[in-house]
Amino acid sequence: MRRFHLPTLGAALLCCGLSLPGWAQQAPGVSAQAATVPSRTSVGVARLDTVWIQPEREAPASVIARNESKLSAEVSGTLLRWTADVGAQVARGQVLAQIDPRDAELAVQRAQAALDASQARLKLAQAQLQRSRDLVAQGFFSQEALAQRETEVTLVQTELSTSRAQLATAQRQLAKTTLRAPFAGSVKERLAQTGESVAPGSVLYVLSESGAAELQAILSPADVPGLRAGSELRFDAAGEQLPVRLLRVGSTLSAPARTQTARLAFAPATSSSTPPAGTSGTLRWRESRPHLPPALMVRRNGALGVFVQQGSGAQATARFVAIPGAQEGRASALPAALGAETVVVVNGQAALQQGAAIDARPAAGRATN
């Protein structure tokens, strides 16, 4: 018959979840109350208004001319000459190209001749009308014949107006044979060639306006509110920083990047040193709204947020607050639920869970995980 030693039997019963009377004894030096008290996580905390930041944002930007026009021929003809080449500075109204004007000059002469004929017919009709009125007064001309004379005068007056309009049209066509600069600027492209036949719509020059340049920035939609309310707007290019101000932000998104375009103007004080059109650089601005540093935020249940202290002393616990729209590694604007006096966990938050008991200690310096 096999005998069991009591220690061996007791160990077996404990492994099966059973106990023998008198076997379950309290460990020496440990009270029952201490066994039921949850462990507390030591963390560093600080008021939110001592750790929030106003980050500086940036976006790619480039200087563009306020007007960059493709100057086309408006009439058909042969290009006789051009006067400005690529890179040349031109004044407003300066002649850029001359199209053969002879056909247009002949059209003006024809229109002028038609106008002269209309004026002669009107003069004759008016004289006949006056003679008819005299004859009616003497009883030698009928009222019906007088009305006919008056109608003839009206018709010739209408013909005269048409002739004047035709002359103005011909003169305008003649003026279009000379291509002039619509504004002061520089020649970006010259497509005009001497002796070439041109037609209406043929591009002869590309002219970029001098001065009044604007800055175009490409923004993420998330940056638009911050730019609208931002401060210290400046354009950084080639080691030089120039102050700018926001003019407008496009309301549509460009595909496929899904970005928005902002236009900015250079400050009047820097108009003389405005970079030339085509200069690329960086638009920088400072957010006016308080933001949470990315080092404070952790991810819980798929959402980024921060832990705040709830309660105090021995009753202090950690509460997780999700930050809407937060992105990894990026400062995020404070939600309305967090005020300046909120006590936020700035050290040790990586090990916390919702409702965890914490031993909160004031922390100084920058937040770390």
Coordinates of C-alpha atoms in Angstrom, one line a residue:
M1 CA 0.0 0.0 0.0
R2 CA 1.4 3.4 -1.2
R3 CA 1.7 6.2 1.5
F4 CA 1.5 9.9 0.6
H5 CA 3.5 12.4 2.4
L6 CA 1.4 15.3 3.7
P7 CA 3.5 18.1 2.1
T8 CA 3.2 16.4 -1.3
L9 CA -0.6 16.0 -0.9
G10 CA -1.0 19.6 0.1
A11 CA 0.8 20.9 -2.9
A12 CA -1.3 18.8 -5.1
L13 CA -4.5 20.1 -3.6
L14 CA -3.3 23.7 -4.0
C15 CA -2.6 23.1 -7.7
C16 CA -6.2 22.0 -8.1
G17 CA -7.5 25.1 -6.5
L18 CA -8.3 23.3 -3.1
S19 CA -7.0 24.0 0.3
L20 CA -6.8 22.2 3.5
P21 CA -7.9 23.8 6.8
G22 CA -5.0 25.6 8.3
W23 CA -2.9 25.5 5.2
A24 CA -3.8 29.0 3.7
Q25 CA -1.9 31.3 5.9
Q26 CA -1.1 35.0 5.5
A27 CA 2.4 35.8 4.3
P28 CA 4.6 37.1 7.0
G29 CA 4.6 40.9 7.2
V30 CA 1.8 41.6 4.7
S31 CA -1.6 42.9 6.0
A32 CA -4.9 42.1 4.3
Q33 CA -5.6 45.8 3.7
A34 CA -2.3 46.2 1.7
A35 CA -3.1 43.2 -0.4
T36 CA -6.3 45.0 -1.7
V37 CA -4.8 48.5 -2.4
P38 CA -4.2 48.9 -6.1
S39 CA -0.7 49.9 -7.2
R40 CA -0.3 53.6 -8.2
T41 CA 1.7 54.8 -11.2
S42 CA 4.1 57.7 -10.5
V43 CA 3.7 60.4 -13.1
G44 CA 4.7 64.0 -13.7
V45 CA 1.9 66.6 -14.1
A46 CA 1.7 70.3 -15.0
R47 CA -0.9 73.0 -15.7
L48 CA -1.8 73.0 -19.4
D49 CA -1.0 76.7 -19.9
T50 CA 2.6 76.0 -18.8
V51 CA 3.3 73.4 -21.5
W52 CA 1.2 74.4 -24.5
I53 CA 2.9 75.9 -27.5
Q54 CA 2.2 78.1 -30.4
P55 CA 3.9 76.2 -33.2
E56 CA 5.4 77.7 -36.4
R57 CA 4.0 76.3 -39.6
E58 CA 5.4 76.4 -43.1
A59 CA 4.2 75.7 -46.6
P60 CA 5.9 75.8 -50.1
A61 CA 5.4 79.1 -51.9
S62 CA 6.4 80.9 -55.0
V63 CA 6.3 84.4 -56.3
I64 CA 4.0 84.9 -59.3
A65 CA 3.2 88.0 -61.4
R66 CA -0.1 89.5 -60.9
N67 CA -0.6 89.4 -64.7
E68 CA 1.1 87.0 -67.0
S69 CA -0.5 87.6 -70.4
K70 CA -0.3 85.8 -73.7
L71 CA -0.5 88.6 -76.3
S72 CA -2.0 87.4 -79.5
A73 CA -2.6 88.8 -82.9
E74 CA -6.1 90.1 -83.4
V75 CA -6.0 90.5 -87.2
S76 CA -4.6 88.5 -90.1
G77 CA -1.5 89.6 -91.9
T78 CA 2.3 89.4 -92.3
L79 CA 4.5 90.3 -89.3
L80 CA 6.7 93.2 -90.5
R81 CA 8.8 93.6 -87.4
W82 CA 9.1 92.9 -83.6
T83 CA 10.8 95.3 -81.2
A84 CA 11.4 93.5 -77.8
D85 CA 13.1 90.2 -77.2
V86 CA 13.1 87.8 -74.2
G87 CA 14.1 89.4 -70.9
A88 CA 13.5 93.0 -72.2
Q89 CA 11.7 95.4 -69.9
V90 CA 8.9 97.2 -71.7
A91 CA 6.7 100.1 -70.7
R92 CA 2.9 100.3 -70.9
G93 CA 1.8 101.1 -74.5
Q94 CA 5.2 100.3 -76.0
V95 CA 5.0 98.8 -79.5
L96 CA 6.0 95.1 -79.5
A97 CA 5.2 94.0 -83.0
Q98 CA 3.8 95.5 -86.3
I99 CA 1.6 93.5 -88.7
D100 CA 1.3 94.7 -92.3
P101 CA -1.4 97.4 -92.1
R102 CA -2.0 98.0 -95.8
D103 CA -5.3 96.0 -96.0
A104 CA -6.6 97.7 -92.9
E105 CA -5.7 101.1 -94.3
L106 CA -7.6 100.4 -97.5
A107 CA -10.6 99.3 -95.4
V108 CA -10.4 102.7 -93.6
Q109 CA -10.3 104.5 -96.9
R110 CA -13.4 102.7 -98.1
A111 CA -15.3 103.4 -94.9
Q112 CA -14.3 107.1 -95.1
A113 CA -15.5 107.3 -98.7
A114 CA -18.8 105.7 -97.7
L115 CA -19.2 108.2 -94.9
D116 CA -18.5 111.1 -97.2
A117 CA -21.1 109.9 -99.6
S118 CA -23.7 109.5 -96.8
Q119 CA -23.0 113.1 -95.6
A120 CA -23.5 114.4 -99.1
R121 CA -26.8 112.6 -99.5
L122 CA -27.9 113.9 -96.2
K123 CA -27.1 117.4 -97.2
L124 CA -29.1 117.0 -100.4
A125 CA -32.0 115.4 -98.6
Q126 CA -32.2 118.2 -96.0
A127 CA -32.1 120.8 -98.7
Q128 CA -34.9 119.1 -100.6
L129 CA -36.9 118.9 -97.4
Q130 CA -36.5 122.6 -96.7
R131 CA -37.6 123.4 -100.3
S132 CA -40.6 121.1 -99.9
R133 CA -41.7 122.9 -96.7
D134 CA -41.5 126.2 -98.5
L135 CA -43.6 124.9 -101.4
V136 CA -46.2 123.5 -98.9
A137 CA -46.5 126.9 -97.3
Q138 CA -47.1 128.4 -100.8
G139 CA -49.7 125.7 -101.7
F140 CA -47.6 124.1 -104.4
F141 CA -46.6 120.9 -102.6
S142 CA -48.8 118.3 -100.9
Q143 CA -48.5 117.1 -97.3
E144 CA -48.0 113.5 -98.5
A145 CA -45.0 114.6 -100.7
L146 CA -43.6 116.5 -97.7
A147 CA -43.8 113.4 -95.5
Q148 CA -41.9 111.4 -98.1
R149 CA -39.1 114.0 -98.0
E150 CA -39.0 113.8 -94.2
T151 CA -38.7 110.0 -94.4
E152 CA -35.9 110.3 -96.9
V153 CA -33.9 112.5 -94.5
T154 CA -34.4 110.0 -91.7
L155 CA -33.2 107.1 -93.8
V156 CA -30.1 109.0 -94.9
Q157 CA -29.4 110.0 -91.3
T158 CA -29.5 106.3 -90.4
E159 CA -27.2 105.5 -93.3
L160 CA -24.8 108.1 -92.1
S161 CA -24.7 106.5 -88.6
T162 CA -24.0 103.2 -90.2
S163 CA -21.1 104.7 -92.2
R164 CA -19.6 106.2 -89.1
A165 CA -19.8 102.9 -87.3
Q166 CA -18.1 101.2 -90.2
L167 CA -15.4 103.8 -90.3
A168 CA -14.8 103.3 -86.5
T169 CA -14.6 99.5 -87.0
A170 CA -12.1 99.9 -89.8
Q171 CA -10.0 102.3 -87.8
R172 CA -10.0 99.8 -84.9
Q173 CA -8.9 97.0 -87.1
L174 CA -6.1 99.2 -88.3
A175 CA -5.0 99.9 -84.7
K176 CA -4.9 96.1 -84.1
T177 CA -2.1 95.7 -86.6
T178 CA 0.1 97.3 -84.0
L179 CA 0.7 95.1 -80.9
R180 CA 1.3 97.2 -77.7
A181 CA 2.2 96.2 -74.2
P182 CA -0.9 96.4 -72.0
F183 CA 1.2 97.0 -68.9
A184 CA 4.8 97.5 -67.8
G185 CA 6.6 94.2 -67.6
S186 CA 9.2 91.9 -68.9
V187 CA 9.1 89.7 -72.0
K188 CA 9.0 86.1 -70.8
E189 CA 8.6 84.6 -74.3
R190 CA 8.7 85.9 -77.9
L191 CA 7.0 83.8 -80.5
A192 CA 6.8 86.5 -83.2
Q193 CA 9.0 86.0 -86.2
T194 CA 9.5 88.6 -89.0
G195 CA 7.8 87.7 -92.3
E196 CA 5.6 85.1 -90.6
S197 CA 1.9 85.1 -91.5
V198 CA -0.3 85.4 -88.4
A199 CA -4.0 84.9 -87.8
P200 CA -6.3 86.0 -85.0
G201 CA -5.3 84.1 -81.9
S202 CA -1.7 83.5 -82.8
V203 CA 0.4 84.1 -79.7
L204 CA 3.2 86.6 -80.3
Y205 CA 4.5 87.4 -76.8
V206 CA 4.2 86.2 -73.2
L207 CA 4.5 89.3 -71.0
S208 CA 4.9 89.2 -67.2
E209 CA 3.9 92.3 -65.3
S210 CA 6.5 94.1 -63.3
G211 CA 5.8 94.9 -59.6
A212 CA 2.5 94.1 -57.8
A213 CA 3.8 90.5 -57.5
E214 CA 1.9 88.1 -55.3
L215 CA 2.9 85.0 -53.3
Q216 CA 1.2 81.7 -54.0
A217 CA 1.3 79.0 -51.3
I218 CA 0.1 75.4 -51.4
L219 CA -1.6 74.4 -48.1
S220 CA -3.0 71.4 -46.5
P221 CA -6.7 72.0 -45.6
A222 CA -5.8 71.4 -42.0
D223 CA -3.4 74.5 -42.1
V224 CA -5.9 76.9 -43.5
P225 CA -7.6 77.9 -40.2
G226 CA -4.2 78.5 -38.6
L227 CA -3.0 80.6 -41.5
R228 CA -6.2 82.8 -41.4
A229 CA -5.6 83.5 -37.6
G230 CA -1.8 83.3 -37.7
S231 CA 0.7 86.0 -37.0
E232 CA 4.3 86.8 -38.2
L233 CA 3.6 85.8 -41.8
R234 CA 6.8 85.9 -43.8
F235 CA 8.3 84.6 -47.0
D236 CA 11.7 82.9 -46.7
A237 CA 13.7 82.7 -49.9
A238 CA 17.5 82.7 -50.5
G239 CA 18.2 83.5 -46.9
E240 CA 15.9 86.6 -46.9
Q241 CA 12.7 86.9 -45.0
L242 CA 10.0 89.3 -46.3
P243 CA 6.7 90.1 -44.4
V244 CA 3.5 89.2 -46.2
R245 CA -0.2 89.5 -45.6
L246 CA -3.0 87.1 -46.5
L247 CA -5.2 88.1 -49.4
R248 CA -7.5 85.1 -50.0
V249 CA -7.6 81.3 -49.8
G250 CA -9.1 79.3 -52.6
S251 CA -12.3 77.4 -51.5
T252 CA -11.7 74.4 -53.8
L253 CA -9.3 71.5 -53.4
S254 CA -6.9 70.6 -56.2
A255 CA -6.8 67.0 -57.2
P256 CA -5.1 64.6 -56.6
A257 CA -3.0 66.2 -53.8
R258 CA -6.2 67.7 -52.2
T259 CA -4.5 71.0 -51.3
Q260 CA -5.7 74.6 -51.2
T261 CA -4.1 77.6 -52.8
A262 CA -3.5 80.8 -50.8
R263 CA -2.6 84.2 -52.2
L264 CA -0.6 86.7 -50.2
A265 CA 0.8 90.2 -50.8
F266 CA 4.1 91.6 -49.9
A267 CA 4.2 94.4 -47.4
P268 CA 4.4 97.9 -49.0
A269 CA 7.7 98.6 -47.3
T270 CA 9.3 95.7 -49.2
S271 CA 7.8 96.5 -52.6
S272 CA 11.2 97.7 -53.9
S273 CA 12.9 94.4 -52.8
T274 CA 10.1 92.0 -53.9
P275 CA 11.7 88.9 -55.5
P276 CA 11.1 88.4 -59.2
A277 CA 8.3 86.2 -60.4
G278 CA 9.2 82.5 -60.3
T279 CA 11.2 82.8 -57.0
S280 CA 10.5 79.7 -54.9
G281 CA 10.7 79.6 -51.1
T282 CA 8.8 78.8 -47.9
L283 CA 5.9 80.6 -46.3
R284 CA 6.1 80.6 -42.5
W285 CA 3.7 81.7 -39.9
R286 CA 3.0 81.3 -36.2
E287 CA -0.2 79.8 -34.9
S288 CA -2.1 82.1 -32.6
R289 CA -4.1 79.2 -31.0
P290 CA -2.5 77.2 -28.2
H291 CA -1.5 73.7 -29.3
L292 CA -0.6 70.5 -27.5
P293 CA 3.0 69.3 -28.0
P294 CA 3.2 66.0 -29.8
A295 CA 5.3 64.5 -27.0
L296 CA 2.3 64.7 -24.6
M297 CA 0.0 62.6 -26.8
V298 CA -0.4 58.9 -26.7
R299 CA -2.7 56.5 -28.7
R300 CA -5.5 54.7 -26.9
N301 CA -8.2 52.7 -28.6
G302 CA -7.2 54.0 -32.0
A303 CA -7.3 57.7 -31.0
L304 CA -4.6 60.2 -30.1
G305 CA -5.0 62.2 -26.9
V306 CA -3.6 63.1 -23.6
F307 CA -4.0 62.0 -20.0
V308 CA -5.3 64.5 -17.5
Q309 CA -5.4 64.3 -13.7
Q310 CA -8.8 63.7 -12.2
G311 CA -9.1 64.1 -8.4
S312 CA -6.2 64.8 -6.1
G313 CA -4.0 63.2 -3.5
A314 CA -4.8 59.5 -2.9
Q315 CA -7.9 59.8 -5.1
A316 CA -6.0 61.0 -8.2
T317 CA -6.7 59.0 -11.4
A318 CA -5.8 59.4 -15.0
R319 CA -8.5 60.3 -17.6
F320 CA -7.8 60.0 -21.3
V321 CA -9.0 62.9 -23.5
A322 CA -9.0 62.3 -27.2
I323 CA -7.9 65.2 -29.4
P324 CA -10.0 65.5 -32.6
G325 CA -7.9 65.6 -35.8
A326 CA -4.6 64.9 -34.0
Q327 CA -1.8 63.5 -36.1
E328 CA 1.3 61.6 -35.1
G329 CA 4.3 63.9 -34.5
R330 CA 2.3 67.1 -35.1
A331 CA 1.2 69.7 -32.5
S332 CA -2.6 69.8 -32.3
A333 CA -5.0 72.6 -31.4
L334 CA -6.5 72.4 -28.0
P335 CA -10.1 71.1 -27.9
A336 CA -12.7 73.1 -26.0
A337 CA -12.8 70.4 -23.3
L338 CA -9.3 71.4 -22.0
G339 CA -8.9 74.7 -20.3
A340 CA -5.7 76.5 -19.2
E341 CA -6.0 75.2 -15.6
T342 CA -6.3 71.6 -16.7
V343 CA -3.6 69.4 -15.1
V344 CA -2.1 67.2 -17.7
V345 CA 0.3 64.3 -17.4
V346 CA 3.6 65.2 -19.0
N347 CA 5.8 62.3 -17.8
G348 CA 5.0 58.6 -17.7
Q349 CA 1.8 58.8 -19.8
A350 CA 3.0 56.0 -22.1
A351 CA 2.3 53.4 -19.3
L352 CA -1.1 54.8 -18.3
Q353 CA -4.6 53.4 -19.0
Q354 CA -8.0 55.0 -18.5
G355 CA -8.9 55.3 -14.8
A356 CA -5.5 54.2 -13.5
A357 CA -4.5 55.4 -10.1
I358 CA -1.6 57.8 -10.2
D359 CA 0.9 59.4 -7.8
A360 CA 1.0 62.9 -9.4
R361 CA 4.1 65.0 -8.9
P362 CA 4.7 68.5 -10.3
A363 CA 7.0 68.3 -13.3
A364 CA 9.2 71.1 -14.8
G365 CA 10.7 71.4 -18.2
R366 CA 9.6 69.9 -21.4
A367 CA 7.3 67.0 -21.5
T368 CA 8.7 63.5 -22.3
N369 CA 7.3 60.0 -22.4

